[in-house]
Amino acid sequence: MNRVKKLVGGILAITLCVSVSAQTKLPPGWQSSYVKITPKGELAYYPDKQGNTIPDFSRVGYHHGDKSIPEYPVTKTVYPVEKGDSRQRIQDAIDEVSRMQPDKDGHRGTVLLKRGVYHVHGTIHINASGVILTGEGDNVNETRLLAIGKQRFSLIEVSGNGRMEEVSGTRVKITDAFVPVGTHTFQVSSAANFKVGDRIIVYRPGTENWIHDIKMDQIVERQGTRQWTAREYNLSFEREIVKVEGNRIYIDNPVVMQMEEKYGGGEVFKYTFDGRISEVGVTNMCLESEFEHYEDNEHGWIGVQFDKVENCWARNLTCRYFGYSAVSCERNAKNVTVTDCRCLETKSLITGGLRYSFNNWGQQNLFMNCQSTEGRHDYVTGARVCGPNVFYNCTASQTYADIGPHHRWAVGTLYDNVITDGEINVQDRGKMGSGHGWAGVTQVLWNCRVKRAAVQSPWTSGYNYNFGMKGEKYPGVFIDRPDGVWEGQNEKNVFPRSLYIAQLMARHKNMDLRILTK
């Protein structure tokens, strides 16, 4: 509880400072018709005619935002090799700590890389829970890891093993004819075998009639175009049961995509993921890559890569000259916090598939207080990404493309106070790429600042939203698609300033949200 109070108290202090300084000469605040702070200081949600509400995005990142990232004493200290490759020395220290027994919090040990330059040829692997790799600072004259060699590789890879497994005999049908976005509850055919604390998959099947109704079997053909097929769009949302009442199940994180009987409804089943690791952090370092020229495609590719993990973090990293991204969360990365990280001066071709500065394929991940320069898709999600996920208080400059869901139906992302000198787009990308099609649904932009933005909603199965954006609205690449929900464009005084912060505060007791509107 003390960690929770510390986390929320720190957020509140920051919010108060921003609010007081920013509101001295501003007009009365503007609030959305979908979510607002009431006179009683409560965060209220207002459903549309189908019952959909804006989801609660606050249960993302390390331990769903209910614990602060921990600090532990140093277990093992490493110094750079005077001449040659330091990779094996670092790997040996990590492997030694990985063999230690974890404490009650799951921590095995902390490896400290002392100040200096570490030449690293190949990937440093962290494959055990409870290992922290930290340096003495992220400036070039502090702890600096330099990726060397003429091939693409991740400098640091944090990854467990195995895969998600369905628990046999646990699958049941969701019996509600329609489950709206934003809800935390639904009826199932039988909840007899479920209990509080069970980890479940909320499964939304892909069906041929759904693909047809969103017109993704009708993408205009060009060389390499692939029409969407139903079997590729079975979506698995990881959740935990918080209450069971009869055959009604309550889940920790909200539904972020409509489930409708006419499109196959939904199902629930228990799962295991025994090889997934947790409580791993990478912090306080400068990560760089050698390169030969501005468009060099054969050198260090990713600063830190997470996969098959949960409750992990990357913090206070300066990443320079990589070809693809500073931090990339892959498909099985869950509840990762990436905070106070920078992706600077990317070096690779300026073309498709490259320069994804902060990249997310996982779910319930938080990217916060990050900075990017010279990227293409600076804050981006991939295909069939199952939210919620959040990009909060991030900036991008000298950008070569757009921010947002990139292709093939990402679900449930909040872009909150994202500032760019380029674009944020949520749209049908149609024949672009190899048939990118609808980039996503339940994509929410909140109080962002852009050069321009296109926000469209798909033909069916939900909406995309843009609240309080400062910048130009444009219709998108294909102008005959349905418009998204737009409110408060170019309003000067959007309340709450941050939807994510307001939602996080609302989950904790004795937090009067009226403080955000004063």
Coordinates of C-alpha atoms in Angstrom, one line a residue:
M1 CA 0.0 0.0 0.0
N2 CA 2.9 2.4 0.7
R3 CA 4.2 1.9 -2.8
V4 CA 0.7 2.6 -4.2
K5 CA 0.5 5.8 -2.2
K6 CA 4.0 6.8 -3.3
L7 CA 3.1 6.2 -6.9
V8 CA -0.2 8.1 -6.9
G9 CA 1.2 10.9 -4.7
G10 CA 4.0 11.5 -7.1
I11 CA 1.6 11.6 -10.1
L12 CA -0.7 14.0 -8.1
A13 CA 2.2 16.3 -7.3
I14 CA 3.3 16.4 -11.0
T15 CA -0.3 17.0 -12.1
L16 CA -0.8 19.8 -9.6
C17 CA 2.3 21.6 -10.7
V18 CA 1.3 21.3 -14.3
S19 CA -2.3 22.3 -13.6
V20 CA -1.5 25.4 -11.4
S21 CA 1.1 26.8 -13.8
A22 CA -1.0 26.1 -16.9
Q23 CA -4.3 27.4 -15.7
T24 CA -3.5 30.9 -14.5
K25 CA -4.9 32.7 -17.5
L26 CA -6.9 29.9 -19.2
P27 CA -10.7 29.9 -19.8
P28 CA -12.9 27.4 -18.0
G29 CA -12.0 23.8 -18.9
W30 CA -13.5 21.8 -21.7
Q31 CA -14.8 18.3 -21.0
S32 CA -15.8 15.5 -23.3
S33 CA -19.4 14.2 -23.4
Y34 CA -18.0 10.6 -23.1
V35 CA -16.0 10.9 -19.9
K36 CA -15.7 13.7 -17.5
I37 CA -15.0 14.7 -13.9
T38 CA -18.3 15.4 -12.0
P39 CA -18.9 18.2 -9.5
K40 CA -18.4 15.5 -6.8
G41 CA -14.9 14.8 -8.0
E42 CA -15.7 11.4 -9.6
L43 CA -14.7 10.2 -13.0
A44 CA -18.0 9.4 -14.9
Y45 CA -18.4 7.5 -18.2
Y46 CA -21.3 8.1 -20.6
P47 CA -22.3 5.2 -22.9
D48 CA -23.2 5.5 -26.5
K49 CA -26.5 4.1 -27.9
Q50 CA -25.0 0.6 -28.0
G51 CA -23.7 0.8 -24.4
N52 CA -20.0 1.3 -25.3
T53 CA -18.0 3.5 -23.0
I54 CA -14.4 4.7 -23.1
P55 CA -12.4 1.9 -21.5
D56 CA -10.4 2.3 -18.3
F57 CA -6.8 2.3 -19.5
S58 CA -5.2 2.6 -16.0
R59 CA -4.4 -1.1 -15.4
V60 CA -1.3 -1.2 -17.7
G61 CA 2.4 -1.4 -17.1
Y62 CA 4.3 -2.9 -14.1
H63 CA 1.8 -4.6 -11.8
H64 CA -1.1 -2.8 -13.5
G65 CA 0.2 0.6 -12.1
D66 CA -0.4 -0.5 -8.5
K67 CA 3.3 -0.8 -7.5
S68 CA 6.1 1.5 -8.2
I69 CA 9.2 0.1 -9.9
P70 CA 11.5 -1.2 -7.1
E71 CA 15.0 -0.3 -6.2
Y72 CA 17.4 -3.0 -4.9
P73 CA 21.0 -3.0 -3.7
V74 CA 23.8 -4.2 -6.1
T75 CA 24.6 -7.9 -6.1
K76 CA 27.3 -8.1 -8.7
T77 CA 29.5 -5.3 -10.1
V78 CA 31.0 -5.4 -13.7
Y79 CA 33.7 -3.2 -15.2
P80 CA 34.3 -2.9 -19.0
V81 CA 37.0 -4.9 -20.7
E82 CA 39.9 -2.6 -21.4
K83 CA 40.3 -3.9 -24.9
G84 CA 37.9 -6.1 -26.9
D85 CA 34.4 -7.4 -26.4
S86 CA 32.6 -7.0 -23.0
R87 CA 29.6 -9.1 -23.9
Q88 CA 30.8 -12.3 -22.3
R89 CA 31.8 -10.6 -19.0
I90 CA 28.3 -9.0 -18.8
Q91 CA 26.6 -12.3 -19.7
D92 CA 28.6 -14.3 -17.1
A93 CA 27.5 -11.8 -14.4
I94 CA 23.8 -12.1 -15.5
D95 CA 24.0 -15.9 -15.6
E96 CA 25.6 -16.0 -12.1
V97 CA 22.8 -13.9 -10.6
S98 CA 20.2 -15.9 -12.6
R99 CA 21.2 -19.0 -10.6
M100 CA 20.5 -17.3 -7.3
Q101 CA 17.3 -18.0 -5.3
P102 CA 14.7 -15.3 -5.5
D103 CA 13.5 -13.4 -2.4
K104 CA 9.9 -13.0 -1.4
D105 CA 9.5 -10.3 -4.1
G106 CA 10.9 -12.4 -6.8
H107 CA 14.2 -10.5 -6.9
R108 CA 17.4 -12.6 -7.5
G109 CA 20.0 -9.8 -7.8
T110 CA 21.1 -6.6 -9.5
V111 CA 24.0 -6.4 -11.9
L112 CA 25.7 -3.0 -11.9
L113 CA 27.7 -2.0 -15.0
K114 CA 30.1 0.6 -13.8
R115 CA 30.8 3.8 -15.7
G116 CA 32.7 3.2 -19.0
V117 CA 32.4 2.0 -22.5
Y118 CA 31.4 -1.6 -23.1
H119 CA 31.9 -2.9 -26.7
V120 CA 29.3 -5.6 -27.3
H121 CA 29.3 -7.9 -30.3
G122 CA 26.0 -9.9 -30.2
T123 CA 23.0 -10.0 -27.8
I124 CA 23.1 -9.9 -24.1
H125 CA 20.4 -12.3 -22.8
I126 CA 18.3 -12.2 -19.6
N127 CA 16.3 -15.4 -19.4
A128 CA 15.5 -15.7 -15.7
S129 CA 13.0 -13.8 -13.5
G130 CA 14.2 -11.3 -10.9
V131 CA 17.4 -10.0 -12.6
I132 CA 18.0 -6.3 -12.9
L133 CA 20.7 -4.9 -15.2
T134 CA 21.6 -1.3 -14.3
G135 CA 24.2 1.3 -15.0
E136 CA 25.5 4.5 -13.5
G137 CA 23.7 6.8 -15.9
D138 CA 22.5 7.2 -19.4
N139 CA 24.9 9.9 -20.7
V140 CA 27.6 9.0 -23.1
N141 CA 30.3 9.5 -20.4
E142 CA 28.5 7.2 -17.9
T143 CA 27.5 3.6 -18.6
R144 CA 27.6 3.2 -22.3
L145 CA 27.1 -0.1 -24.2
L146 CA 28.2 0.1 -27.9
A147 CA 26.7 -2.6 -30.3
I148 CA 29.5 -3.5 -32.7
G149 CA 29.4 -5.7 -35.8
K150 CA 27.8 -5.8 -39.3
Q151 CA 24.6 -7.6 -38.6
R152 CA 21.2 -6.9 -37.1
F153 CA 20.7 -7.9 -33.5
S154 CA 19.0 -6.8 -30.3
L155 CA 21.6 -5.4 -27.9
I156 CA 19.7 -6.7 -24.8
E157 CA 17.0 -9.3 -25.0
V158 CA 14.8 -10.1 -22.1
S159 CA 12.8 -13.3 -22.8
G160 CA 11.3 -16.4 -21.1
N161 CA 10.4 -19.5 -22.9
G162 CA 7.5 -21.7 -23.8
R163 CA 4.1 -20.5 -24.9
M164 CA 0.6 -19.8 -23.7
E165 CA -1.4 -23.1 -23.1
E166 CA -5.1 -23.5 -22.8
V167 CA -6.2 -25.5 -19.8
S168 CA -8.2 -28.3 -21.3
G169 CA -11.9 -28.5 -20.5
T170 CA -12.2 -25.0 -19.2
R171 CA -13.6 -23.2 -22.3
V172 CA -17.1 -21.8 -21.9
K173 CA -19.3 -19.6 -24.1
I174 CA -20.1 -16.0 -23.3
T175 CA -23.9 -16.0 -23.5
D176 CA -24.6 -12.2 -23.8
A177 CA -25.7 -11.4 -27.3
F178 CA -23.7 -8.1 -27.2
V179 CA -20.8 -7.3 -24.9
P180 CA -20.0 -3.5 -25.1
V181 CA -16.6 -1.9 -25.0
G182 CA -15.6 -0.7 -21.5
T183 CA -17.5 -3.3 -19.5
H184 CA -15.7 -5.5 -16.9
T185 CA -18.4 -8.2 -16.7
F186 CA -20.4 -10.7 -18.8
Q187 CA -22.4 -13.8 -18.5
V188 CA -21.0 -17.3 -19.4
S189 CA -22.7 -20.6 -19.9
S190 CA -21.2 -21.9 -16.7
A191 CA -18.9 -20.3 -14.2
A192 CA -18.8 -23.4 -11.9
N193 CA -15.0 -24.0 -12.6
F194 CA -13.9 -20.4 -12.3
K195 CA -12.8 -18.5 -9.2
V196 CA -11.2 -15.2 -8.2
G197 CA -7.6 -15.0 -9.3
D198 CA -8.0 -17.3 -12.3
R199 CA -6.1 -16.2 -15.3
I200 CA -8.3 -16.4 -18.3
I201 CA -8.4 -15.6 -22.0
V202 CA -11.3 -13.6 -23.3
Y203 CA -11.5 -15.0 -26.8
R204 CA -13.1 -13.1 -29.7
P205 CA -13.2 -15.3 -32.8
G206 CA -12.6 -14.1 -36.3
T207 CA -15.4 -14.9 -38.7
E208 CA -15.9 -14.7 -42.4
N209 CA -19.0 -12.5 -42.1
W210 CA -17.1 -10.1 -39.9
I211 CA -14.2 -9.9 -42.3
H212 CA -16.7 -9.2 -45.1
D213 CA -18.5 -6.5 -43.2
I214 CA -15.4 -4.5 -42.5
K215 CA -14.5 -5.0 -46.2
M216 CA -11.1 -6.6 -45.6
D217 CA -11.8 -9.3 -48.1
Q218 CA -12.3 -6.6 -50.7
I219 CA -8.9 -4.7 -50.5
V220 CA -7.9 -3.2 -53.8
E221 CA -5.3 -5.6 -55.3
R222 CA -1.8 -4.6 -56.1
Q223 CA 1.4 -6.7 -56.1
G224 CA 1.7 -8.5 -52.8
T225 CA -1.7 -7.7 -51.4
R226 CA -3.2 -10.2 -49.0
Q227 CA -6.9 -10.3 -48.3
W228 CA -7.7 -10.9 -44.6
T229 CA -8.9 -14.4 -43.6
A230 CA -11.0 -15.2 -40.6
R231 CA -8.6 -17.7 -39.0
E232 CA -5.9 -15.0 -38.7
Y233 CA -8.2 -12.7 -36.5
N234 CA -8.9 -14.9 -33.5
L235 CA -8.1 -12.5 -30.7
S236 CA -7.0 -13.6 -27.2
F237 CA -7.2 -11.0 -24.4
E238 CA -5.4 -11.9 -21.2
R239 CA -7.4 -11.1 -18.1
E240 CA -7.8 -12.1 -14.4
I241 CA -11.1 -12.9 -12.6
V242 CA -11.8 -10.5 -9.8
K243 CA -15.3 -11.7 -8.9
V244 CA -17.8 -14.5 -9.7
E245 CA -21.6 -14.2 -9.1
G246 CA -23.5 -17.2 -10.4
N247 CA -22.6 -17.4 -14.0
R248 CA -21.5 -13.8 -14.2
I249 CA -17.7 -13.2 -14.4
Y250 CA -16.0 -9.9 -13.5
I251 CA -12.5 -9.2 -15.0
D252 CA -9.7 -6.9 -14.0
N253 CA -9.2 -5.1 -17.3
P254 CA -12.1 -4.0 -19.5
V255 CA -13.4 -5.4 -22.8
V256 CA -11.8 -3.2 -25.5
M257 CA -13.6 -4.7 -28.5
Q258 CA -17.3 -5.4 -29.0
M259 CA -18.3 -9.0 -28.9
E260 CA -21.5 -9.7 -30.9
E261 CA -23.5 -12.9 -31.4
K262 CA -23.7 -12.3 -35.1
Y263 CA -19.9 -12.3 -35.3
G264 CA -19.4 -15.4 -33.2
G265 CA -19.7 -13.8 -29.8
G266 CA -17.0 -14.7 -27.4
E267 CA -15.5 -17.4 -25.2
V268 CA -13.5 -17.7 -22.0
F269 CA -10.9 -20.3 -20.9
K270 CA -8.1 -20.6 -18.4
Y271 CA -4.5 -20.6 -19.5
T272 CA -1.0 -21.1 -18.3
F273 CA 2.3 -19.7 -19.4
D274 CA 4.9 -21.4 -17.3
G275 CA 8.0 -20.2 -19.1
R276 CA 7.1 -16.5 -18.9
I277 CA 9.5 -14.5 -16.6
S278 CA 9.0 -11.5 -14.5
E279 CA 10.6 -8.8 -12.3
V280 CA 13.3 -8.0 -14.8
G281 CA 14.5 -4.4 -15.3
V282 CA 17.0 -2.7 -17.6
T283 CA 17.9 0.8 -16.3
N284 CA 20.3 3.8 -16.3
M285 CA 22.4 3.2 -19.4
C286 CA 23.3 4.7 -22.7
L287 CA 22.8 2.1 -25.5
E288 CA 24.4 2.9 -28.9
S289 CA 25.1 1.1 -32.2
E290 CA 28.0 1.5 -34.5
F291 CA 27.0 2.4 -38.1
E292 CA 28.8 3.3 -41.3
H293 CA 26.3 5.8 -42.9
Y294 CA 22.9 7.4 -42.3
E295 CA 21.0 4.6 -44.1
D296 CA 23.1 1.7 -42.8
N297 CA 20.8 -1.4 -42.5
E298 CA 23.3 -3.9 -41.0
H299 CA 24.1 -3.0 -37.5
G300 CA 22.6 -2.9 -34.0
W301 CA 18.8 -3.1 -34.5
I302 CA 17.0 -2.9 -31.2
G303 CA 18.2 -1.5 -27.9
V304 CA 16.0 -3.6 -25.5
Q305 CA 13.6 -6.3 -26.6
F306 CA 11.0 -7.9 -24.3
D307 CA 9.1 -11.1 -25.1
K308 CA 7.5 -13.9 -22.9
V309 CA 7.6 -11.6 -19.9
E310 CA 5.3 -9.8 -17.5
N311 CA 5.8 -7.2 -14.8
C312 CA 9.1 -5.9 -16.2
W313 CA 10.5 -2.5 -17.0
A314 CA 12.9 -0.4 -19.0
R315 CA 13.8 3.0 -17.4
N316 CA 16.1 5.9 -18.0
L317 CA 17.7 4.6 -21.2
T318 CA 19.2 6.7 -24.0
C319 CA 19.3 4.7 -27.2
R320 CA 21.1 6.1 -30.2
Y321 CA 21.8 5.0 -33.8
F322 CA 19.8 1.8 -33.7
G323 CA 18.1 0.7 -37.0
Y324 CA 14.7 -0.3 -35.7
S325 CA 13.7 0.7 -32.2
A326 CA 14.9 1.7 -28.7
V327 CA 12.5 -0.6 -26.9
S328 CA 10.3 -3.3 -28.6
C329 CA 7.6 -5.3 -26.7
E330 CA 6.8 -8.4 -28.7
R331 CA 3.6 -10.5 -28.8
N332 CA 4.0 -12.2 -25.4
A333 CA 5.2 -9.1 -23.5
K334 CA 2.6 -8.2 -20.9
N335 CA 2.5 -5.5 -18.2
V336 CA 5.8 -3.9 -19.2
T337 CA 6.6 -0.3 -18.2
V338 CA 8.9 1.7 -20.5
T339 CA 9.5 5.0 -18.9
D340 CA 11.9 8.0 -19.4
C341 CA 13.6 6.4 -22.4
R342 CA 14.9 8.1 -25.6
C343 CA 15.3 6.8 -29.1
L344 CA 17.6 9.3 -30.9
E345 CA 19.1 9.7 -34.3
T346 CA 18.0 6.4 -35.9
K347 CA 20.2 5.0 -38.6
S348 CA 18.6 2.9 -41.3
L349 CA 16.7 3.4 -44.6
I350 CA 13.7 5.6 -44.4
T351 CA 11.2 3.1 -45.7
G352 CA 8.6 0.5 -44.7
G353 CA 9.4 -1.8 -41.8
L354 CA 12.1 0.4 -40.4
R355 CA 12.5 3.0 -37.7
Y356 CA 9.7 2.0 -35.2
S357 CA 11.1 3.9 -32.3
F358 CA 8.9 2.5 -29.5
N359 CA 7.2 -0.6 -30.8
N360 CA 4.4 -2.7 -29.1
W361 CA 2.9 -6.0 -30.0
G362 CA 2.0 -7.0 -26.5
Q363 CA -0.8 -6.2 -24.1
Q364 CA -1.3 -4.1 -21.0
N365 CA 2.0 -2.2 -21.6
L366 CA 2.8 1.4 -20.7
F367 CA 5.2 3.7 -22.6
M368 CA 5.5 6.9 -20.6
N369 CA 7.7 10.0 -20.7
C370 CA 9.6 8.9 -23.8
Q371 CA 11.3 10.9 -26.6
S372 CA 12.0 10.1 -30.2
T373 CA 13.9 11.8 -33.0
E374 CA 14.2 10.9 -36.7
G375 CA 11.9 7.9 -36.5
R376 CA 9.1 6.8 -38.9
H377 CA 6.5 5.2 -36.7
D378 CA 7.6 6.6 -33.3
Y379 CA 4.9 5.2 -31.0
V380 CA 3.3 2.3 -32.9
T381 CA 1.5 -1.0 -32.5
G382 CA 1.5 -4.0 -34.8
A383 CA -1.1 -6.4 -36.1
R384 CA -3.8 -8.0 -33.9
V385 CA -2.5 -6.3 -30.8
C386 CA -4.8 -6.9 -27.9
G387 CA -5.1 -4.0 -25.5
P388 CA -5.4 -2.1 -23.3
N389 CA -2.0 -0.4 -24.0
V390 CA -1.0 3.2 -23.3
F391 CA 1.4 5.8 -24.8
Y392 CA 1.5 8.7 -22.3
N393 CA 3.3 12.0 -22.3
C394 CA 5.6 11.1 -25.2
T395 CA 7.2 13.4 -27.9
A396 CA 8.4 12.8 -31.4
S397 CA 10.4 15.3 -33.6
Q398 CA 11.9 15.2 -37.1
T399 CA 9.5 12.3 -37.8
Y400 CA 9.3 10.7 -41.3
A401 CA 5.9 9.0 -41.0
D402 CA 3.0 8.8 -38.5
I403 CA 2.3 7.7 -35.0
G404 CA -0.6 5.2 -34.3
P405 CA -1.8 1.7 -35.0
H406 CA 0.1 0.6 -38.0
H407 CA -1.9 -2.2 -39.6
R408 CA -4.3 -5.1 -39.3
W409 CA -6.5 -4.4 -36.3
A410 CA -4.8 -3.3 -33.1
V411 CA -7.4 -3.1 -30.3
G412 CA -7.6 -0.7 -27.4
T413 CA -4.8 1.8 -27.3
L414 CA -4.7 5.2 -25.6
Y415 CA -2.4 8.0 -27.0
D416 CA -2.5 10.5 -24.2
N417 CA -0.6 13.8 -24.4
V418 CA 1.5 12.6 -27.3
I419 CA 3.2 15.6 -29.1
T420 CA 4.7 15.3 -32.6
D421 CA 5.7 17.5 -35.4
G422 CA 4.2 15.0 -37.7
E423 CA 0.9 13.0 -37.8
I424 CA -1.1 10.6 -35.6
N425 CA -3.4 8.5 -37.8
V426 CA -6.0 5.9 -37.1
Q427 CA -7.5 4.8 -40.5
D428 CA -8.1 2.2 -43.1
R429 CA -4.7 1.8 -44.7
G430 CA -6.3 -0.4 -47.4
K431 CA -3.9 -1.7 -50.0
M432 CA -0.9 0.1 -48.3
G433 CA 1.9 -2.3 -47.5
S434 CA 0.7 -5.8 -48.2
G435 CA -2.9 -5.0 -47.4
H436 CA -2.7 -3.3 -44.1
G437 CA -6.4 -2.5 -44.0
W438 CA -8.1 -1.2 -40.9
A439 CA -5.3 -0.2 -38.5
G440 CA -7.3 -0.6 -35.3
V441 CA -10.4 -0.1 -33.2
T442 CA -11.0 1.5 -29.8
Q443 CA -8.0 3.8 -30.4
V444 CA -8.3 6.8 -28.2
L445 CA -6.4 10.1 -28.7
W446 CA -6.5 12.4 -25.7
N447 CA -5.1 15.9 -25.6
C448 CA -2.5 15.3 -28.3
R449 CA -0.7 17.9 -30.3
V450 CA 0.0 17.2 -34.0
K451 CA 0.7 18.7 -37.4
R452 CA -2.4 16.9 -38.6
A453 CA -4.4 13.7 -37.9
A454 CA -6.9 11.4 -39.5
V455 CA -9.1 9.4 -37.2
Q456 CA -11.6 7.1 -38.9
S457 CA -13.9 4.4 -37.5
P458 CA -14.4 1.0 -39.1
W459 CA -17.5 0.0 -40.9
T460 CA -18.6 -2.1 -37.9
S461 CA -17.4 -3.5 -34.4
G462 CA -16.6 -0.2 -32.7
Y463 CA -15.2 3.3 -33.0
N464 CA -12.0 5.4 -32.8
Y465 CA -11.9 8.6 -30.9
N466 CA -10.0 11.9 -30.9
F467 CA -10.6 14.2 -27.9
G468 CA -9.0 17.6 -27.4
M469 CA -6.5 17.4 -30.2
K470 CA -4.5 20.5 -31.1
G471 CA -3.8 20.4 -34.8
E472 CA -5.3 20.0 -38.3
K473 CA -7.9 17.4 -39.1
Y474 CA -7.5 15.7 -42.5
P475 CA -9.7 13.0 -44.1
G476 CA -7.0 10.3 -44.4
V477 CA -5.6 8.4 -47.3
F478 CA -9.0 7.0 -48.3
I479 CA -11.5 9.7 -47.8
D480 CA -14.8 7.7 -48.1
R481 CA -14.3 5.8 -44.8
P482 CA -16.6 6.6 -41.8
D483 CA -15.3 9.5 -39.6
G484 CA -14.2 8.7 -36.1
V485 CA -15.6 10.4 -33.0
W486 CA -14.1 13.9 -32.7
E487 CA -14.6 16.3 -29.8
G488 CA -12.8 19.4 -28.6
Q489 CA -10.5 19.9 -31.5
N490 CA -8.2 22.9 -30.8
E491 CA -9.7 23.5 -27.3
K492 CA -7.2 25.3 -25.1
N493 CA -8.1 23.9 -21.7
V494 CA -8.9 20.1 -21.9
F495 CA -9.9 18.4 -18.6
P496 CA -8.7 16.2 -17.3
R497 CA -5.3 17.0 -18.8
S498 CA -4.5 13.3 -18.9
L499 CA -7.1 10.6 -19.2
Y500 CA -4.6 8.0 -18.1
I501 CA -3.7 9.9 -14.9
A502 CA -7.3 10.7 -14.1
Q503 CA -8.2 7.0 -14.5
L504 CA -5.3 5.9 -12.4
M505 CA -6.2 8.3 -9.6
A506 CA -9.8 7.3 -9.7
R507 CA -8.9 3.7 -8.9
H508 CA -7.3 4.7 -5.6
K509 CA -9.2 5.7 -2.5
N510 CA -9.6 9.3 -1.2
M511 CA -8.6 10.9 -4.5
D512 CA -10.8 13.8 -5.3
L513 CA -10.5 14.3 -9.1
R514 CA -11.8 17.9 -8.8
I515 CA -8.2 18.8 -8.1
L516 CA -7.6 18.2 -11.8
T517 CA -10.1 20.9 -12.9
K518 CA -9.2 23.7 -10.5

